[in-house]
Short mmCIF file of C-alpha atoms and ligand atoms in Angstrom, two decimals:
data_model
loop_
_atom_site.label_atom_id
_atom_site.label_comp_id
_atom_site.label_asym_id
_atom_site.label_seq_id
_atom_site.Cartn_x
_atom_site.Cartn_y
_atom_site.Cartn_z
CA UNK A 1 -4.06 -75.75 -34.87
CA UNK A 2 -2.30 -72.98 -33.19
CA UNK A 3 -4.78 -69.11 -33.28
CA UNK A 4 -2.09 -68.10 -35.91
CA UNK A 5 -2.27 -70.61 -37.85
CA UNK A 6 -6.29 -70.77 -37.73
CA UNK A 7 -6.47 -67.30 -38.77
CA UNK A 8 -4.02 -67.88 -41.51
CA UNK A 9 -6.08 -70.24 -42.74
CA UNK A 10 -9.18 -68.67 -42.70
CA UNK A 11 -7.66 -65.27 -44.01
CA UNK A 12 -6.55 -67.86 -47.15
CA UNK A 13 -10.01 -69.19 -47.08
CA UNK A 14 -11.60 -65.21 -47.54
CA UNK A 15 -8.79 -64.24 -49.99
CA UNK A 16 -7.33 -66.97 -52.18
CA UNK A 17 -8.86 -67.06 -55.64
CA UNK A 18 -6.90 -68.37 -58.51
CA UNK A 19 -8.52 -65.95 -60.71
CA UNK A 20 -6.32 -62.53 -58.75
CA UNK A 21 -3.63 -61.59 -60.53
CA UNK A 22 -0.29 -62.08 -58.50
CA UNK A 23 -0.01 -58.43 -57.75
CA UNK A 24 -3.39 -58.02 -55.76
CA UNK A 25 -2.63 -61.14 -54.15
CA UNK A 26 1.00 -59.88 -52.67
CA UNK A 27 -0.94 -56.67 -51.74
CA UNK A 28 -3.53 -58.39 -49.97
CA UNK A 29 -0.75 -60.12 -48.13
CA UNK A 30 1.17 -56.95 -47.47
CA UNK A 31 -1.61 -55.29 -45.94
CA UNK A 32 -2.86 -58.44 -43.79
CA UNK A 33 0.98 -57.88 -42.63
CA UNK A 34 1.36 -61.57 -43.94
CA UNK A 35 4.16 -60.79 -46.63
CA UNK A 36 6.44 -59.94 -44.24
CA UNK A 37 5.26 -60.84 -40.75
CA UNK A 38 8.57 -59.68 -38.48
CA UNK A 39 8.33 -56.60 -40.32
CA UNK A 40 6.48 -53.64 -38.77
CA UNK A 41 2.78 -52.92 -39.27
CA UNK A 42 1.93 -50.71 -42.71
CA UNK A 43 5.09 -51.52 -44.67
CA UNK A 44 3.82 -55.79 -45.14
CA UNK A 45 3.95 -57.13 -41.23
CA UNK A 46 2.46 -57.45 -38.48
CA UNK A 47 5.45 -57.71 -35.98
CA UNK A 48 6.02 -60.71 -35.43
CA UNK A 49 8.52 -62.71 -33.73
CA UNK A 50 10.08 -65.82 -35.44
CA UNK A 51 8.14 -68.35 -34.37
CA UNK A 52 5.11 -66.39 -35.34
CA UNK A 53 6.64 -66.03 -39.17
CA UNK A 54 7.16 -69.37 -38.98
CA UNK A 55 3.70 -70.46 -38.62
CA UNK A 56 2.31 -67.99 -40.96
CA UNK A 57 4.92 -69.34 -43.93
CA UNK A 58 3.92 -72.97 -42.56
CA UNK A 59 0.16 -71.94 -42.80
CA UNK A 60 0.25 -70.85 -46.50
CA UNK A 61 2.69 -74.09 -47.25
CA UNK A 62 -0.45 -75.56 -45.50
CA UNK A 63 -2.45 -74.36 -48.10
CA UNK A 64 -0.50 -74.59 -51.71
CA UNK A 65 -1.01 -70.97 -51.95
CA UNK A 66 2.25 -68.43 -53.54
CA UNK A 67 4.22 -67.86 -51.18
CA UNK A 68 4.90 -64.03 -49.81
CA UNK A 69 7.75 -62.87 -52.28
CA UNK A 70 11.34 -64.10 -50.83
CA UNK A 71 15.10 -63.51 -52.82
CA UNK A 72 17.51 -60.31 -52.28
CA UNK A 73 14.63 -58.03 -51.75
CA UNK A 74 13.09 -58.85 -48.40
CA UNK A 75 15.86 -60.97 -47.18
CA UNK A 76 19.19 -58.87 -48.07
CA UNK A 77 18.09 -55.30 -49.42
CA UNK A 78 15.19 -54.74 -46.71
CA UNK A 79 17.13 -55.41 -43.62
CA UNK A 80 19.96 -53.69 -44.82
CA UNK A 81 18.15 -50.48 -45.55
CA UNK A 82 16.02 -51.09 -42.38
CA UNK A 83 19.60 -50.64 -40.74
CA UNK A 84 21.43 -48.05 -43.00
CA UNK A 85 19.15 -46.65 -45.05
CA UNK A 86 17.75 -43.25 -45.26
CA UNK A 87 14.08 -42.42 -44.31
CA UNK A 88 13.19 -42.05 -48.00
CA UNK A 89 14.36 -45.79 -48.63
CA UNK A 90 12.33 -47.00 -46.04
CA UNK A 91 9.45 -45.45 -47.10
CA UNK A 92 9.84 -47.78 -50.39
CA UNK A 93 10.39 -50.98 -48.10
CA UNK A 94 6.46 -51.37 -48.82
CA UNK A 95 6.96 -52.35 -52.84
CA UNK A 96 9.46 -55.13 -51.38
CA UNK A 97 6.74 -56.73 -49.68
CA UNK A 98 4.41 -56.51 -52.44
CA UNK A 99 6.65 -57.74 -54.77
CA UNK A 100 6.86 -54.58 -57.26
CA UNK A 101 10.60 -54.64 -56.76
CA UNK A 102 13.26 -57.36 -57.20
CA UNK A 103 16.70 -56.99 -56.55
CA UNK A 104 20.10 -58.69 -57.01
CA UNK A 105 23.48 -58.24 -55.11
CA UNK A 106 25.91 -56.69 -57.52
CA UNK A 107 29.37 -57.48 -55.54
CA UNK A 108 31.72 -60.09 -56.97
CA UNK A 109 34.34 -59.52 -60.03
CA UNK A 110 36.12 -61.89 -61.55
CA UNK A 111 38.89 -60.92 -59.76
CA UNK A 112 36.71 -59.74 -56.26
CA UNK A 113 34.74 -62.79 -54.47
CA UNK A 114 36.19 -63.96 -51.56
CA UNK A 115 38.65 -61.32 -51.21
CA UNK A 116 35.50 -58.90 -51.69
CA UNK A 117 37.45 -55.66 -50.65
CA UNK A 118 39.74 -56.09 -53.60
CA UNK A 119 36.62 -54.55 -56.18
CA UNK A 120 37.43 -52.69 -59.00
CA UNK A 121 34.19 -51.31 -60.51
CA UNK A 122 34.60 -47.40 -60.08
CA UNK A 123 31.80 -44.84 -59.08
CA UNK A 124 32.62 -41.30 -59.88
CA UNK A 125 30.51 -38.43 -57.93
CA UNK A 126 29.00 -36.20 -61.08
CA UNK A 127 26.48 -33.73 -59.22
CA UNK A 128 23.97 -35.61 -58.26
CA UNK A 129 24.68 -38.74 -59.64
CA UNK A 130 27.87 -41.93 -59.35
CA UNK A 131 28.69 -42.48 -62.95
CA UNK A 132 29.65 -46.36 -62.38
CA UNK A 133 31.85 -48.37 -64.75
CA UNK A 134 33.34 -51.87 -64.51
CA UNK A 135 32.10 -55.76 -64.17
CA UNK A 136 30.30 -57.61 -61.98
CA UNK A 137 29.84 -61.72 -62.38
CA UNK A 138 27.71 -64.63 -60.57
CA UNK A 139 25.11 -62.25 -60.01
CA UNK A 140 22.15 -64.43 -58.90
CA UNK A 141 18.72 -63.43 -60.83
CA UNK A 142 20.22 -60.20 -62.31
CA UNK A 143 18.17 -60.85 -65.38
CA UNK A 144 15.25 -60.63 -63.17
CA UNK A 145 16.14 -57.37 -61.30
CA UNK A 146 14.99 -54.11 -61.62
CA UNK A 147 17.20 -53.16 -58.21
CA UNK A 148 20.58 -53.95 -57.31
CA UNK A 149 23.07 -53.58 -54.49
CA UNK A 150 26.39 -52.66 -55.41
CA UNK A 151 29.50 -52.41 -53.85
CA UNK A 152 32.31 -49.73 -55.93
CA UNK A 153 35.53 -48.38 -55.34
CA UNK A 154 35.45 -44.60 -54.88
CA UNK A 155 38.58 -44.31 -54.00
CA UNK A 156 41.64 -46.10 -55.28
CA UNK A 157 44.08 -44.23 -53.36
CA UNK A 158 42.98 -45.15 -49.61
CA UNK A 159 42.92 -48.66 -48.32
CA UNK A 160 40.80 -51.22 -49.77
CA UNK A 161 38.41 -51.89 -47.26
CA UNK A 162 38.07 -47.55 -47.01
CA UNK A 163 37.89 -46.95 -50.53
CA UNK A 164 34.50 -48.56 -50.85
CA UNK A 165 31.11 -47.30 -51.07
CA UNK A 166 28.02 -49.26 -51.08
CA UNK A 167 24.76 -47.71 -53.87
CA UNK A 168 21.53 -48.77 -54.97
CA UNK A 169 21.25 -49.05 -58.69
CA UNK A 170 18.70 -49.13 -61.09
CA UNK A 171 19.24 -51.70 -63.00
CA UNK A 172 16.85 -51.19 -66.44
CA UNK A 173 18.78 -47.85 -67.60
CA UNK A 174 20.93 -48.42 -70.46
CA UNK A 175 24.20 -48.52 -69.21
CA UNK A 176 23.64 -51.88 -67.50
CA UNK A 177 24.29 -54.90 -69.40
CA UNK A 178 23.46 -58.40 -68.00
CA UNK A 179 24.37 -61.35 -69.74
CA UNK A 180 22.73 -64.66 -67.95
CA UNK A 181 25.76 -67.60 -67.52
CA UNK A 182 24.73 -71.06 -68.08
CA UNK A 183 26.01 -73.34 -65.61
CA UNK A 184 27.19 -77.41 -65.65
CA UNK A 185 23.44 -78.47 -64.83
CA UNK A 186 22.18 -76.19 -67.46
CA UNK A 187 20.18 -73.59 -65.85
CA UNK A 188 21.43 -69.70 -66.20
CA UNK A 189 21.29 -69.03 -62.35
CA UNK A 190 23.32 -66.53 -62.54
CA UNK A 191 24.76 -63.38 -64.56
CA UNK A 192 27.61 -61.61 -65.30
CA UNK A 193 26.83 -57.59 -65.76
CA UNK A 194 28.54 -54.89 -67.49
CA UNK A 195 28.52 -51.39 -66.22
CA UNK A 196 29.43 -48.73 -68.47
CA UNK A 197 28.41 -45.03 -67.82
CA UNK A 198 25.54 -46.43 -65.79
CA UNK A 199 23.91 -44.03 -63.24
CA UNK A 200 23.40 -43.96 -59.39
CA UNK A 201 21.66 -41.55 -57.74
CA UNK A 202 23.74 -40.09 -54.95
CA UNK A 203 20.91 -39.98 -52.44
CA UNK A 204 21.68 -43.64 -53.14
CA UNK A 205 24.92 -44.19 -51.29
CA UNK A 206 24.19 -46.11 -48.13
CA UNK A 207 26.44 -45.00 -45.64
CA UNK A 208 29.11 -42.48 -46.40
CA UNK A 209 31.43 -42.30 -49.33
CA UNK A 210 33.76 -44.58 -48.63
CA UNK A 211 32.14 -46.32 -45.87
CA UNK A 212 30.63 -48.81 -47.99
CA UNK A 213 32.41 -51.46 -46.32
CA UNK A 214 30.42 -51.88 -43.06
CA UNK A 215 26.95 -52.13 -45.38
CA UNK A 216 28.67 -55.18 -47.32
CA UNK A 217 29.36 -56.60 -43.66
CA UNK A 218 25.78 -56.41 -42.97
CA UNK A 219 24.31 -57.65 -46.56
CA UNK A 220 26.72 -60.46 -45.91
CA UNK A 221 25.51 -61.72 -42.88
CA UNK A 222 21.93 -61.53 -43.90
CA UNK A 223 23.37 -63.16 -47.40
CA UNK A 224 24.98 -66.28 -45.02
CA UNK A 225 21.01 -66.62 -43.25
CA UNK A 226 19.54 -66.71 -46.38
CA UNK A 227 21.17 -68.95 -48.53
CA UNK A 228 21.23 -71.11 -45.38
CA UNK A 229 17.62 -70.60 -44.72
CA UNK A 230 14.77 -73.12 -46.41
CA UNK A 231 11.79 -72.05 -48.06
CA UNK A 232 8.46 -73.44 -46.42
CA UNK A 233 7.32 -76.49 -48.23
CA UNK A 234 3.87 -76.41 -50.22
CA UNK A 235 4.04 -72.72 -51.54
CA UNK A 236 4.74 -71.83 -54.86
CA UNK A 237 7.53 -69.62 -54.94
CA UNK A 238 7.47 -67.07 -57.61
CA UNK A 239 10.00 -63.92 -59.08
CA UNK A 240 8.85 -60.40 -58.59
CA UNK A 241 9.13 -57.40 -60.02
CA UNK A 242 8.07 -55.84 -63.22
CA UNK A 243 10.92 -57.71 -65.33
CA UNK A 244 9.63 -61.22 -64.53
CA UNK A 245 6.32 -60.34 -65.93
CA UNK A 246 4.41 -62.27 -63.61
CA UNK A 247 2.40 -59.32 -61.45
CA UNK A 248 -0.15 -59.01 -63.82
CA UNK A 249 -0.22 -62.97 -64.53
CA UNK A 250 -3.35 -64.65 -62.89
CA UNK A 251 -1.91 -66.93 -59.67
CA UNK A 252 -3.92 -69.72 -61.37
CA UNK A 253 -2.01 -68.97 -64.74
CA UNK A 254 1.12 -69.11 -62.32
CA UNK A 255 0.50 -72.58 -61.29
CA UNK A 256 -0.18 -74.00 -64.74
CA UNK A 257 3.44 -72.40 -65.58
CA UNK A 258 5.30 -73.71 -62.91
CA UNK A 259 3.77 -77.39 -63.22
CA UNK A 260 4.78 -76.79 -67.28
CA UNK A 261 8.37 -75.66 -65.98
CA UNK A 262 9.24 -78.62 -63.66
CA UNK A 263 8.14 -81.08 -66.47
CA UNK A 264 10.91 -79.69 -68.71
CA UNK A 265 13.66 -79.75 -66.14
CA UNK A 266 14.45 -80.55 -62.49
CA UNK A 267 14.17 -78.15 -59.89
CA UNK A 268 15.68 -79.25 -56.79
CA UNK A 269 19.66 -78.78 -55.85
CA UNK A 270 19.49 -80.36 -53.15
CA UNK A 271 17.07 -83.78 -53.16
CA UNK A 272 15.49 -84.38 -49.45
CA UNK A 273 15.37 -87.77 -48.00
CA UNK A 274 11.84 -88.52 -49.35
CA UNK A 275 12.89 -87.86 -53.16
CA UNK A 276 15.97 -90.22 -52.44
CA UNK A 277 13.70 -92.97 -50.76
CA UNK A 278 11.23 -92.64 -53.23
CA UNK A 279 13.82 -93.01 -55.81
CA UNK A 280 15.48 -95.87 -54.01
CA UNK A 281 12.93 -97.75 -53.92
CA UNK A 282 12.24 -97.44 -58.01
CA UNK A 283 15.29 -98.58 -58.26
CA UNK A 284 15.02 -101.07 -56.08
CA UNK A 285 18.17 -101.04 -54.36
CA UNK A 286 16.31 -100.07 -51.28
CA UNK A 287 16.47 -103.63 -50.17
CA UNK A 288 20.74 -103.15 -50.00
CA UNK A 289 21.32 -102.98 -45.90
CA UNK A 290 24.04 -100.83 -46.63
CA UNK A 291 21.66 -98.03 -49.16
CA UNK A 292 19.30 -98.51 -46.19
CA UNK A 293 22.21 -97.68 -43.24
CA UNK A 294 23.00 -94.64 -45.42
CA UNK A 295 19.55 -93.22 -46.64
CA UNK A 296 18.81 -93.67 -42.71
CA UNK A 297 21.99 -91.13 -41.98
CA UNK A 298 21.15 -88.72 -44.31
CA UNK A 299 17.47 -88.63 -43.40
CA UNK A 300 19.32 -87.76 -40.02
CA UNK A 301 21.70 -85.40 -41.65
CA UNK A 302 18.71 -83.35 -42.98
CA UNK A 303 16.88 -83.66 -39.88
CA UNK A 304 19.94 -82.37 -37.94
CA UNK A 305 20.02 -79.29 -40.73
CA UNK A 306 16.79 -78.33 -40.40
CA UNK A 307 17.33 -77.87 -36.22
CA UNK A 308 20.17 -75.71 -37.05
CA UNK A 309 18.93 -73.82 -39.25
CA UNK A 310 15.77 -73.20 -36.91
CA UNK A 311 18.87 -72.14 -34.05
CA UNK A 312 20.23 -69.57 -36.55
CA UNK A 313 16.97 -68.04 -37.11
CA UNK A 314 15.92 -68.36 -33.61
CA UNK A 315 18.78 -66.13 -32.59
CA UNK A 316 18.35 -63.97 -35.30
CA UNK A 317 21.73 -65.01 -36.49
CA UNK A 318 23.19 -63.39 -39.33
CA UNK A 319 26.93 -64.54 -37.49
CA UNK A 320 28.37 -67.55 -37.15
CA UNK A 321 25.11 -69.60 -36.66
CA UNK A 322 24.45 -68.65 -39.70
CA UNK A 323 27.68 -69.96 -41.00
CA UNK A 324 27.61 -73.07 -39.37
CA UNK A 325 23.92 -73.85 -40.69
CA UNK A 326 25.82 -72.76 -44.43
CA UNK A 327 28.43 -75.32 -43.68
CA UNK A 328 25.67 -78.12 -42.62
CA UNK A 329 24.09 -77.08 -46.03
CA UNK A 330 26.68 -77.59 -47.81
CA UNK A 331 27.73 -81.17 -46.13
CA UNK A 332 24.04 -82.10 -46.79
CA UNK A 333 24.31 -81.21 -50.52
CA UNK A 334 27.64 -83.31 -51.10
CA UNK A 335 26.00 -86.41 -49.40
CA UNK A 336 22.73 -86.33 -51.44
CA UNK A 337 24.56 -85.91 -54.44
CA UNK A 338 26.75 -89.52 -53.58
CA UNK A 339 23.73 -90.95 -52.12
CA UNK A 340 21.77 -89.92 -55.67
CA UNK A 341 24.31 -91.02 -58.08
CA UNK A 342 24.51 -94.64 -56.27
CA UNK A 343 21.14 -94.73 -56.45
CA UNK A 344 20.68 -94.29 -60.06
CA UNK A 345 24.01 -96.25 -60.53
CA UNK A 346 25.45 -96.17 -64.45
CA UNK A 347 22.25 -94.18 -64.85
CA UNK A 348 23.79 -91.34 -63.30
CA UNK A 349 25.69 -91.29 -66.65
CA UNK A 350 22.29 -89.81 -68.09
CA UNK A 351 20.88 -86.45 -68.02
CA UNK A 352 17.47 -84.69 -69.10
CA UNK A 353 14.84 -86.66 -70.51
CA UNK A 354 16.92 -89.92 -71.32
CA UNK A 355 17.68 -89.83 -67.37
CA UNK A 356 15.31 -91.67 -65.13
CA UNK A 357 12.78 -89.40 -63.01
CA UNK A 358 14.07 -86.55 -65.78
CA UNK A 359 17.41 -86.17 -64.37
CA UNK A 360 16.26 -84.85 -61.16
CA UNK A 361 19.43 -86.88 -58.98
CA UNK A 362 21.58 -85.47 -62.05
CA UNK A 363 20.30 -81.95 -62.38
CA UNK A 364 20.71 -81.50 -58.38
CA UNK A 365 24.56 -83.59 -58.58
CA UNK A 366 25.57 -80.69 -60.85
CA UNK A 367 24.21 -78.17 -59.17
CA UNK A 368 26.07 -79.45 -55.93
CA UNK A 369 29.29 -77.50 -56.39
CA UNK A 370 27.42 -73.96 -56.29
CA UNK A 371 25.74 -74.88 -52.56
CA UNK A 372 29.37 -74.81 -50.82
CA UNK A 373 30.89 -71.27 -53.28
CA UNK A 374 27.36 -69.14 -53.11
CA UNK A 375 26.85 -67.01 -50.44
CA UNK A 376 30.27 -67.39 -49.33
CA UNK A 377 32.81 -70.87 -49.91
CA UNK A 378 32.80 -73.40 -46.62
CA UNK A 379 36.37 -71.87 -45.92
CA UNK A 380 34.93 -68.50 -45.33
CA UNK A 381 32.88 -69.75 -43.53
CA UNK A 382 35.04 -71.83 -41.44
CA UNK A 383 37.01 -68.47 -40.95
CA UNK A 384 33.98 -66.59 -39.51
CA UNK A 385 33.50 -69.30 -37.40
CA UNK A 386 37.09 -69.33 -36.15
CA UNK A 387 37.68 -65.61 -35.71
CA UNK A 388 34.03 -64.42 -34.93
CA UNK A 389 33.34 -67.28 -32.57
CA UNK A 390 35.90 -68.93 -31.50
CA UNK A 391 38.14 -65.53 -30.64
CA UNK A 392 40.98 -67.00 -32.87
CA UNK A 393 43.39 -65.02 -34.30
CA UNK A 394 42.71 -63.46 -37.57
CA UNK A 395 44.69 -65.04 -40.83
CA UNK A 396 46.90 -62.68 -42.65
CA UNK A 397 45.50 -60.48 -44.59
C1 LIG B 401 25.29 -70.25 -56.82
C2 LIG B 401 26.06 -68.97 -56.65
C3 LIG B 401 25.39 -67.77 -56.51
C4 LIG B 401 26.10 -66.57 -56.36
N1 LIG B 401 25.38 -65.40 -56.28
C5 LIG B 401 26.07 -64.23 -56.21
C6 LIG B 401 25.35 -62.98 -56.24
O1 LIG B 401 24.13 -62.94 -56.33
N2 LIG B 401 26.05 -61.84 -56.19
C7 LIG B 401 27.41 -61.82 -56.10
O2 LIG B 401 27.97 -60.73 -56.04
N3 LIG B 401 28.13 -62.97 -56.09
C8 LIG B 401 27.48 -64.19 -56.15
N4 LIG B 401 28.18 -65.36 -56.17
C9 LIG B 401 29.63 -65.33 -56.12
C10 LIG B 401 30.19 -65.86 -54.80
O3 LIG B 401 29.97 -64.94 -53.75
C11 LIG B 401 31.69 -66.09 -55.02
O4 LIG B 401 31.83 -67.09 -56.01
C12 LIG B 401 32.37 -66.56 -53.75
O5 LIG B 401 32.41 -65.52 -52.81
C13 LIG B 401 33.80 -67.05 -54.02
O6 LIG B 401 34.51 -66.13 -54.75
P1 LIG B 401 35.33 -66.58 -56.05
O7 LIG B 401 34.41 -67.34 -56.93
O8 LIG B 401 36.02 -65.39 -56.59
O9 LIG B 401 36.40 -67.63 -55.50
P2 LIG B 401 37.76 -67.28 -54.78
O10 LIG B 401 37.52 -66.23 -53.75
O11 LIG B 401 38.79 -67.01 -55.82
O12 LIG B 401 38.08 -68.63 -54.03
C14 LIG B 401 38.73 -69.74 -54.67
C15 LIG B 401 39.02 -70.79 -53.61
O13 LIG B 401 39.94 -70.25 -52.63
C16 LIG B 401 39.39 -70.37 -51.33
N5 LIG B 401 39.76 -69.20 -50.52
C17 LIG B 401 39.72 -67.90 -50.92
N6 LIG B 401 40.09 -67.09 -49.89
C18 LIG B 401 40.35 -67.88 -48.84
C19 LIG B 401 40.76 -67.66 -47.49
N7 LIG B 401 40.96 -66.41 -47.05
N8 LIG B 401 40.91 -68.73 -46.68
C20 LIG B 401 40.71 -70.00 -47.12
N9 LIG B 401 40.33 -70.29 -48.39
C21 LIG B 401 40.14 -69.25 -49.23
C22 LIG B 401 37.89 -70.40 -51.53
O14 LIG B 401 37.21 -71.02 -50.44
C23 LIG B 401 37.76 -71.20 -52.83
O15 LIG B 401 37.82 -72.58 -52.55
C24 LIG B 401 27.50 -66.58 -56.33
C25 LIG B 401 28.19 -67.79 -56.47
C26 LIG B 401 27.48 -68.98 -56.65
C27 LIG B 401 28.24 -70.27 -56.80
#
């Protein structure tokens, strides 16, 4: 054991009790500088460099403790305001790592995702304040946040990428609306949310007025490393903020829930190798050569993901490593879903509780789609790749 990891684990050994509530337990993380390790010391880290995180995550996995909180917060919103934010932002970054906050990314409209600089929703200065109206949609967790990121038009006479301004909004005043959207596999992911007369400060506005644009550029990039990025395995991952009404739940309590939760419905979008193995062999086609040939690929396929994705962190990449781990993600997520459904064969017909192993090769086949359009679709991607990395020329706009 590395002298990281062996104070990790001794730290756990002084601290964890399953009768803290969740909120001392993120603030005893935050000020061991374990919430957040690359983070500076006093706002949840302890400076570390990747590898360092790395281990510490690994430790708590280690462990089966609750993870650090994760999401929009310290992933998207805290490296963005570490970059463009305003010293009285960063002197909140401390409530990200101890989980009192939760955010969401308010950009896409229906008729906004791809072509993001095309957005509609309008913020209007009023003294001290945007008044914001329009829609947002696929809003990941919105019905969990207490923070968002948004991304209005303040200007619909200048060009579209000018007439943008990025704001932080709160998002439990009355004028915002958020209705959760249930998807194919039957989970409400994601939201769509109505603004209407809702409020932003404007010692909000990232950036300048109108200059919103190169603060999406950066959430973006941070959005492409996270929703290519794992979580460590053996922690218990759990939603933050004051919405979720979990800080003041016991971590014990916490467990009990989640172990309740996964018994009603599969988790997983994407199954690893072992769940399809152990799933083959239940089946008992694990004896076809040709299942064997192709469960021994995609145990390679994952294997070949996880080095990548370990590159685009390594480098810090928020660019096109990060893209290219997306893509892998993505190719990974179409492959377990054909490898699942041969598995469970005219089972796959089933879902829920009729479904063998509760659906869980169903639940993560119709999840599949959403992998390759979240966070930016493969072609995006493919174009970042292209124009950011390769030097090719740019498509028409
Ligand atoms: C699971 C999930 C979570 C999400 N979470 C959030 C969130 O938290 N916040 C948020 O704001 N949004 C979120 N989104 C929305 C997501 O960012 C958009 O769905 C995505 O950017 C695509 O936009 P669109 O749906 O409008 O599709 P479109 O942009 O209309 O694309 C339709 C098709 O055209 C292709 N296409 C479009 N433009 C080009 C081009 N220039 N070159 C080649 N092909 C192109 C696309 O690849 C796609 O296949 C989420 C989506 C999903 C699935």
């Amino acid at each position: 054991m590395s002298n990281i990891a062996a104070d990790v684990d001794a730290w756990i050994t002084e601290n964890w009790d399953t009768s803290l509530t969740l909120r001392e337990w993120w603030r005893r993380l935050a000020a061991a500088g374990y919430s957040q390790p690359t983070w500076p010391v006093g706002i949840g880290g302890c400076n570390a460099d990747g590898a360092t995180a790395r281990t510490i995550s690994e430790s708590m996995g280690a462990r089966g403790v609750i993870a650090a909180p994760t999401g929009m917060g310290p992933h998207m919103a805290a490296p963005m305001i570490m970059k463009h934010g305003t010293d009285e932002h960063k002197a909140e970054l401390i409530k990200i790592a101890t989980g009192e906050q939760h955010w969401c990314q308010l950009f896409s409209e229906p008729e906004a995702g791809s072509d993001l600089a095309s957005v509609r929703c309008s913020a209007v200065r009023d003294g001290e304040e945007y008044i914001v109206n329009g829609q947002k949609v696929w809003n990941s967790g919105a019905d969990a946040a207490d923070h968002g990121l948004l991304l209005a038009r303040t200007d619909f006479t200048a060009q579209k990428h000018a007439g943008v301004s990025f704001l932080l909004i709160d998002m439990l005043q009355p004028g915002v609306e958020v209705r959760p959207l249930v998807t194919m596999n039957g989970s409400a992911h994601f939201c769509e949310v109505f603004l209407t007369d809702a409020r932003a400060r404007a010692t909000d506005l990232i950036g300048s007025e109108g200059g919103g644009w190169a603060v999406a550029t950066t959430v973006l990039g941070l959005e492409r490393k996270m929703a290519a990025s794992g979580s460590a395995r053996g922690a218990l991952t759990v939603t933050a903020g004051p919405k979720s009404g979990n800080l003041d739940r016991t971590v014990g309590e916490l467990f009990e829930m989640a172990r309740e939760k996964a018994k009603e419905k599969p988790q997983a979008m994407i199954n690893s190798s072992r769940v399809l193995i152990k799933e083959a062999q239940k089946s008992g086609v694990n004896h076809d050569p040709v299942m064997r040939d192709d469960l021994a690929r995609y145990h390679i396929r994952s294997e070949v993901y996880r080095l990548t994705n370990l590159r685009a962190r390594h480098t810090g990449g928020s660019g096109p490593e990060a893209s290219i781990a997306k893509i892998a993600l993505s190719g990974m997520a179409r492959h377990s879903r054909d490898l699942g459904m041969r598995i469970a064969g005219a089972g796959g017909m089933l879902v829920g509780n009729d479904a063998v192993s509760g659906g869980a090769l169903q639940y993560a086949a119709l999840s599949t789609a959403g992998v390759s359009i979240g966070g930016g679709t493969d072609e995006i991607q493919h174009n970042v790749i292209g124009e950011r990395a390769l030097g090719l020329p740019k498509e028409p706009s």
